[in-house]
């Protein structure tokens, strides 16, 4: 398999999932700025939407959208409990989390990276993010991970986007359950490996 990724982008989520799963894959850097691979290949020719992540399976099938990719990865290794079994209520709970992270957190961060958006507008998105982290802080009060005692691909996704609070100067110190959860996820060997491979950690 090939994972098209850009360092520190939302593709870190499937990158973490693949390493947690222990599956063999080739990371292929597709810059979110130049939309080119390192050998100069135009990434739009591979993914017409131009964004990462994208997973290419061994038979050449291409899968887009982070929440779909991480569930595909989790389902390859059911014994690792990276996602509850399909058809169970817990699986819908995981999808509830992945959708929340994608639409309420990930896509609220995205305008903050856009140099053409005014600071006043960015402040609105930052306030929305704070309200979502306040909700998460309550949800994580009595849990090790989003789904309970086990790490799932939802934790890898939330970890990835929560990393962006640092460059965006969003202070999470009012949300101690979130910061404790973030440190718990950061300490996982697979997460450390993924971060190192992307040059985010020494
Ligand atoms: N809907 C996509 C969005 C992916 C996305 O926002 N990717 C960003 C990086 S976090 C990207 O590649 N941006 C560059 C671009 O859109 O050209 C998903 O959830 O996988």
mmCIF file of C-alpha atoms and ligand atoms in Angstrom:
data_model
loop_
_atom_site.group_PDB
_atom_site.id
_atom_site.type_symbol
_atom_site.label_atom_id
_atom_site.label_comp_id
_atom_site.label_asym_id
_atom_site.label_seq_id
_atom_site.Cartn_x
_atom_site.Cartn_y
_atom_site.Cartn_z
ATOM 1 C CA UNK A 1 0.000 0.000 0.000
ATOM 2 C CA UNK A 2 1.029 3.611 -0.482
ATOM 3 C CA UNK A 3 -0.021 6.442 1.819
ATOM 4 C CA UNK A 4 0.097 9.871 0.200
ATOM 5 C CA UNK A 5 0.829 12.296 3.020
ATOM 6 C CA UNK A 6 2.243 15.703 3.878
ATOM 7 C CA UNK A 7 4.171 16.197 7.147
ATOM 8 C CA UNK A 8 1.918 17.205 10.054
ATOM 9 C CA UNK A 9 -1.211 17.388 7.873
ATOM 10 C CA UNK A 10 -4.392 15.393 8.538
ATOM 11 C CA UNK A 11 -2.696 12.467 6.769
ATOM 12 C CA UNK A 12 -0.879 11.880 10.082
ATOM 13 C CA UNK A 13 -4.114 10.209 11.219
ATOM 14 C CA UNK A 14 -4.012 7.300 8.722
ATOM 15 C CA UNK A 15 -0.229 7.235 9.121
ATOM 16 C CA UNK A 16 -0.740 6.568 12.861
ATOM 17 C CA UNK A 17 -3.463 3.997 12.072
ATOM 18 C CA UNK A 18 -1.163 2.102 9.692
ATOM 19 C CA UNK A 19 1.629 1.986 12.286
ATOM 20 C CA UNK A 20 -0.788 1.002 15.088
ATOM 21 C CA UNK A 21 -2.048 -1.746 12.767
ATOM 22 C CA UNK A 22 1.494 -2.916 11.997
ATOM 23 C CA UNK A 23 0.727 -3.011 8.255
ATOM 24 C CA UNK A 24 3.420 -2.582 5.609
ATOM 25 C CA UNK A 25 3.070 0.592 3.564
ATOM 26 C CA UNK A 26 5.121 3.074 1.589
ATOM 27 C CA UNK A 27 4.754 6.726 2.666
ATOM 28 C CA UNK A 28 4.728 9.020 -0.393
ATOM 29 C CA UNK A 29 5.189 12.727 0.302
ATOM 30 C CA UNK A 30 2.690 14.890 -1.598
ATOM 31 C CA UNK A 31 3.208 18.500 -0.557
ATOM 32 C CA UNK A 32 -0.019 20.373 0.317
ATOM 33 C CA UNK A 33 1.693 23.568 -0.932
ATOM 34 C CA UNK A 34 3.245 22.539 -4.262
ATOM 35 C CA UNK A 35 0.880 19.597 -4.957
ATOM 36 C CA UNK A 36 3.898 17.741 -6.297
ATOM 37 C CA UNK A 37 5.615 14.539 -5.223
ATOM 38 C CA UNK A 38 9.309 14.683 -4.375
ATOM 39 C CA UNK A 39 10.212 13.489 -7.904
ATOM 40 C CA UNK A 40 8.200 16.397 -9.370
ATOM 41 C CA UNK A 41 5.144 14.320 -10.367
ATOM 42 C CA UNK A 42 1.951 16.412 -10.373
ATOM 43 C CA UNK A 43 -0.173 15.104 -7.474
ATOM 44 C CA UNK A 44 -3.378 16.304 -9.186
ATOM 45 C CA UNK A 45 -2.696 13.570 -11.756
ATOM 46 C CA UNK A 46 -2.920 11.008 -8.932
ATOM 47 C CA UNK A 47 -5.681 12.619 -6.847
ATOM 48 C CA UNK A 48 -7.695 15.162 -8.869
ATOM 49 C CA UNK A 49 -8.813 16.780 -5.597
ATOM 50 C CA UNK A 50 -5.170 17.517 -4.747
ATOM 51 C CA UNK A 51 -5.442 16.802 -1.053
ATOM 52 C CA UNK A 52 -3.961 14.259 1.316
ATOM 53 C CA UNK A 53 -4.505 11.665 2.700
ATOM 54 C CA UNK A 54 -4.996 9.077 -0.008
ATOM 55 C CA UNK A 55 -4.339 5.371 0.368
ATOM 56 C CA UNK A 56 -3.429 3.274 -2.664
ATOM 57 C CA UNK A 57 -4.052 -0.424 -2.161
ATOM 58 C CA UNK A 58 -1.766 -3.100 -3.587
ATOM 59 C CA UNK A 59 -4.187 -3.680 -6.494
ATOM 60 C CA UNK A 60 -4.051 0.035 -7.385
ATOM 61 C CA UNK A 61 -7.444 0.927 -5.866
ATOM 62 C CA UNK A 62 -7.362 4.433 -4.422
ATOM 63 C CA UNK A 63 -9.234 5.370 -1.262
ATOM 64 C CA UNK A 64 -9.739 8.997 -0.192
ATOM 65 C CA UNK A 65 -11.162 10.728 2.913
ATOM 66 C CA UNK A 66 -9.375 10.232 6.211
ATOM 67 C CA UNK A 67 -12.346 8.754 8.150
ATOM 68 C CA UNK A 68 -12.886 6.092 5.433
ATOM 69 C CA UNK A 69 -9.167 5.304 5.175
ATOM 70 C CA UNK A 70 -8.663 4.802 8.914
ATOM 71 C CA UNK A 71 -11.691 2.480 9.115
ATOM 72 C CA UNK A 72 -10.338 0.464 6.171
ATOM 73 C CA UNK A 73 -6.975 0.159 7.950
ATOM 74 C CA UNK A 74 -8.602 -0.816 11.273
ATOM 75 C CA UNK A 75 -10.710 -3.498 9.553
ATOM 76 C CA UNK A 76 -7.574 -5.191 8.145
ATOM 77 C CA UNK A 77 -6.472 -6.068 11.696
ATOM 78 C CA UNK A 78 -9.633 -6.724 13.764
ATOM 79 C CA UNK A 79 -7.593 -8.274 16.597
ATOM 80 C CA UNK A 80 -5.941 -4.867 17.247
ATOM 81 C CA UNK A 81 -9.301 -3.284 18.262
ATOM 82 C CA UNK A 82 -8.574 -0.065 16.379
ATOM 83 C CA UNK A 83 -12.302 0.077 15.529
ATOM 84 C CA UNK A 84 -15.300 -1.811 16.927
ATOM 85 C CA UNK A 85 -16.816 -4.514 14.713
ATOM 86 C CA UNK A 86 -18.977 -3.379 11.795
ATOM 87 C CA UNK A 87 -22.694 -3.371 12.493
ATOM 88 C CA UNK A 88 -22.373 -2.835 16.242
ATOM 89 C CA UNK A 89 -23.633 0.269 17.994
ATOM 90 C CA UNK A 90 -20.032 0.927 19.068
ATOM 91 C CA UNK A 91 -19.032 1.142 15.407
ATOM 92 C CA UNK A 92 -21.611 3.879 14.867
ATOM 93 C CA UNK A 93 -20.222 5.599 17.980
ATOM 94 C CA UNK A 94 -16.773 5.531 16.348
ATOM 95 C CA UNK A 95 -18.264 6.987 13.155
ATOM 96 C CA UNK A 96 -19.976 9.621 15.278
ATOM 97 C CA UNK A 97 -16.558 10.596 16.645
ATOM 98 C CA UNK A 98 -14.848 10.542 13.229
ATOM 99 C CA UNK A 99 -17.582 12.760 11.789
ATOM 100 C CA UNK A 100 -17.415 15.130 14.760
ATOM 101 C CA UNK A 101 -13.633 15.410 14.424
ATOM 102 C CA UNK A 102 -13.825 15.921 10.652
ATOM 103 C CA UNK A 103 -16.620 18.451 10.521
ATOM 104 C CA UNK A 104 -16.490 20.219 13.878
ATOM 105 C CA UNK A 105 -12.723 20.285 14.509
ATOM 106 C CA UNK A 106 -10.633 19.522 11.384
ATOM 107 C CA UNK A 107 -12.637 21.774 9.065
ATOM 108 C CA UNK A 108 -12.855 24.527 11.671
ATOM 109 C CA UNK A 109 -9.045 24.568 11.850
ATOM 110 C CA UNK A 110 -8.661 24.686 8.043
ATOM 111 C CA UNK A 111 -9.472 28.444 7.615
ATOM 112 C CA UNK A 112 -6.851 29.287 10.266
ATOM 113 C CA UNK A 113 -4.164 28.074 7.823
ATOM 114 C CA UNK A 114 -5.533 30.271 5.026
ATOM 115 C CA UNK A 115 -3.497 33.499 4.625
ATOM 116 C CA UNK A 116 -6.409 35.126 2.741
ATOM 117 C CA UNK A 117 -8.783 34.958 5.703
ATOM 118 C CA UNK A 118 -8.897 38.019 7.982
ATOM 119 C CA UNK A 119 -7.936 37.777 11.663
ATOM 120 C CA UNK A 120 -11.475 38.791 12.730
ATOM 121 C CA UNK A 121 -12.903 35.775 10.891
ATOM 122 C CA UNK A 122 -10.186 33.534 12.296
ATOM 123 C CA UNK A 123 -11.176 34.614 15.821
ATOM 124 C CA UNK A 124 -14.700 33.280 15.155
ATOM 125 C CA UNK A 125 -13.299 29.878 14.154
ATOM 126 C CA UNK A 126 -10.986 29.851 17.202
ATOM 127 C CA UNK A 127 -13.959 30.510 19.509
ATOM 128 C CA UNK A 128 -15.860 27.655 17.897
ATOM 129 C CA UNK A 129 -12.871 25.356 18.390
ATOM 130 C CA UNK A 130 -12.667 26.307 22.062
ATOM 131 C CA UNK A 131 -16.339 25.403 22.546
ATOM 132 C CA UNK A 132 -15.717 22.014 20.900
ATOM 133 C CA UNK A 133 -12.659 21.358 23.115
ATOM 134 C CA UNK A 134 -14.753 22.287 26.147
ATOM 135 C CA UNK A 135 -17.236 19.568 25.100
ATOM 136 C CA UNK A 136 -14.375 17.119 24.552
ATOM 137 C CA UNK A 137 -12.967 17.935 27.974
ATOM 138 C CA UNK A 138 -16.239 16.779 29.537
ATOM 139 C CA UNK A 139 -16.343 13.660 27.337
ATOM 140 C CA UNK A 140 -12.816 12.675 28.382
ATOM 141 C CA UNK A 141 -13.431 13.195 32.122
ATOM 142 C CA UNK A 142 -13.762 9.504 32.946
ATOM 143 C CA UNK A 143 -12.117 7.901 29.925
ATOM 144 C CA UNK A 144 -8.598 7.034 28.821
ATOM 145 C CA UNK A 145 -9.556 7.346 25.148
ATOM 146 C CA UNK A 146 -12.549 8.634 23.166
ATOM 147 C CA UNK A 147 -14.197 5.202 23.054
ATOM 148 C CA UNK A 148 -13.243 4.187 26.618
ATOM 149 C CA UNK A 149 -10.268 2.065 27.666
ATOM 150 C CA UNK A 150 -8.998 1.300 24.148
ATOM 151 C CA UNK A 151 -7.203 3.497 21.664
ATOM 152 C CA UNK A 152 -9.110 3.660 18.365
ATOM 153 C CA UNK A 153 -8.510 5.376 15.043
ATOM 154 C CA UNK A 154 -10.693 8.246 16.337
ATOM 155 C CA UNK A 155 -7.974 9.048 18.892
ATOM 156 C CA UNK A 156 -5.347 9.129 16.130
ATOM 157 C CA UNK A 157 -7.486 11.572 14.138
ATOM 158 C CA UNK A 158 -8.269 13.852 17.087
ATOM 159 C CA UNK A 159 -4.598 13.775 18.123
ATOM 160 C CA UNK A 160 -3.555 14.845 14.618
ATOM 161 C CA UNK A 161 -5.817 17.888 14.488
ATOM 162 C CA UNK A 162 -5.232 18.813 18.141
ATOM 163 C CA UNK A 163 -1.517 19.119 17.300
ATOM 164 C CA UNK A 164 -2.504 22.191 15.283
ATOM 165 C CA UNK A 165 -3.504 24.098 18.434
ATOM 166 C CA UNK A 166 0.211 24.773 18.987
ATOM 167 C CA UNK A 167 1.031 26.587 15.715
ATOM 168 C CA UNK A 168 -2.372 28.316 15.888
ATOM 169 C CA UNK A 169 -1.742 29.550 19.463
ATOM 170 C CA UNK A 170 -4.895 27.989 20.884
ATOM 171 C CA UNK A 171 -4.415 27.504 24.600
ATOM 172 C CA UNK A 172 -5.855 24.193 25.842
ATOM 173 C CA UNK A 173 -4.756 24.628 29.470
ATOM 174 C CA UNK A 174 -8.394 25.206 30.538
ATOM 175 C CA UNK A 175 -9.152 21.664 29.307
ATOM 176 C CA UNK A 176 -6.967 19.366 31.461
ATOM 177 C CA UNK A 177 -8.706 16.149 30.390
ATOM 178 C CA UNK A 178 -7.902 16.994 26.781
ATOM 179 C CA UNK A 179 -4.247 17.776 27.523
ATOM 180 C CA UNK A 180 -3.868 14.567 29.588
ATOM 181 C CA UNK A 181 -5.474 12.537 26.777
ATOM 182 C CA UNK A 182 -3.181 14.251 24.203
ATOM 183 C CA UNK A 183 -0.086 13.334 26.239
ATOM 184 C CA UNK A 184 -1.380 9.732 26.582
ATOM 185 C CA UNK A 185 -1.762 9.397 22.808
ATOM 186 C CA UNK A 186 1.557 11.169 22.113
ATOM 187 C CA UNK A 187 3.385 8.593 24.268
ATOM 188 C CA UNK A 188 2.219 5.605 22.193
ATOM 189 C CA UNK A 189 5.128 3.983 20.323
ATOM 190 C CA UNK A 190 3.262 3.927 16.985
ATOM 191 C CA UNK A 191 2.428 7.628 17.341
ATOM 192 C CA UNK A 192 6.049 8.464 18.142
ATOM 193 C CA UNK A 193 7.203 6.440 15.108
ATOM 194 C CA UNK A 194 4.760 8.223 12.793
ATOM 195 C CA UNK A 195 5.756 11.644 14.139
ATOM 196 C CA UNK A 196 9.458 10.828 13.728
ATOM 197 C CA UNK A 197 8.931 9.497 10.195
ATOM 198 C CA UNK A 198 7.239 12.805 9.255
ATOM 199 C CA UNK A 199 10.063 14.833 10.809
ATOM 200 C CA UNK A 200 7.791 16.212 13.553
ATOM 201 C CA UNK A 201 9.892 14.738 16.369
ATOM 202 C CA UNK A 202 13.626 14.171 16.645
HETATM 203 N N1 LIG B 1 -12.039 15.760 3.193
HETATM 204 C C1 LIG B 1 -10.635 15.430 3.258
HETATM 205 C C2 LIG B 1 -9.884 16.699 3.577
HETATM 206 C C3 LIG B 1 -8.408 16.478 3.596
HETATM 207 C C4 LIG B 1 -7.660 17.776 3.830
HETATM 208 O O1 LIG B 1 -8.210 18.781 4.305
HETATM 209 N N2 LIG B 1 -6.345 17.767 3.520
HETATM 210 C C5 LIG B 1 -5.502 18.927 3.633
HETATM 211 C C6 LIG B 1 -4.392 18.716 4.654
HETATM 212 S S1 LIG B 1 -5.018 18.524 6.292
HETATM 213 C C7 LIG B 1 -4.802 19.169 2.289
HETATM 214 O O2 LIG B 1 -4.295 18.254 1.670
HETATM 215 N N3 LIG B 1 -4.814 20.440 1.836
HETATM 216 C C8 LIG B 1 -4.208 20.821 0.602
HETATM 217 C C9 LIG B 1 -5.207 21.059 -0.492
HETATM 218 O O3 LIG B 1 -6.440 20.951 -0.236
HETATM 219 O O4 LIG B 1 -4.788 21.350 -1.598
HETATM 220 C C10 LIG B 1 -10.394 14.363 4.316
HETATM 221 O O5 LIG B 1 -11.059 14.403 5.358
HETATM 222 O O6 LIG B 1 -9.562 13.459 4.096
#
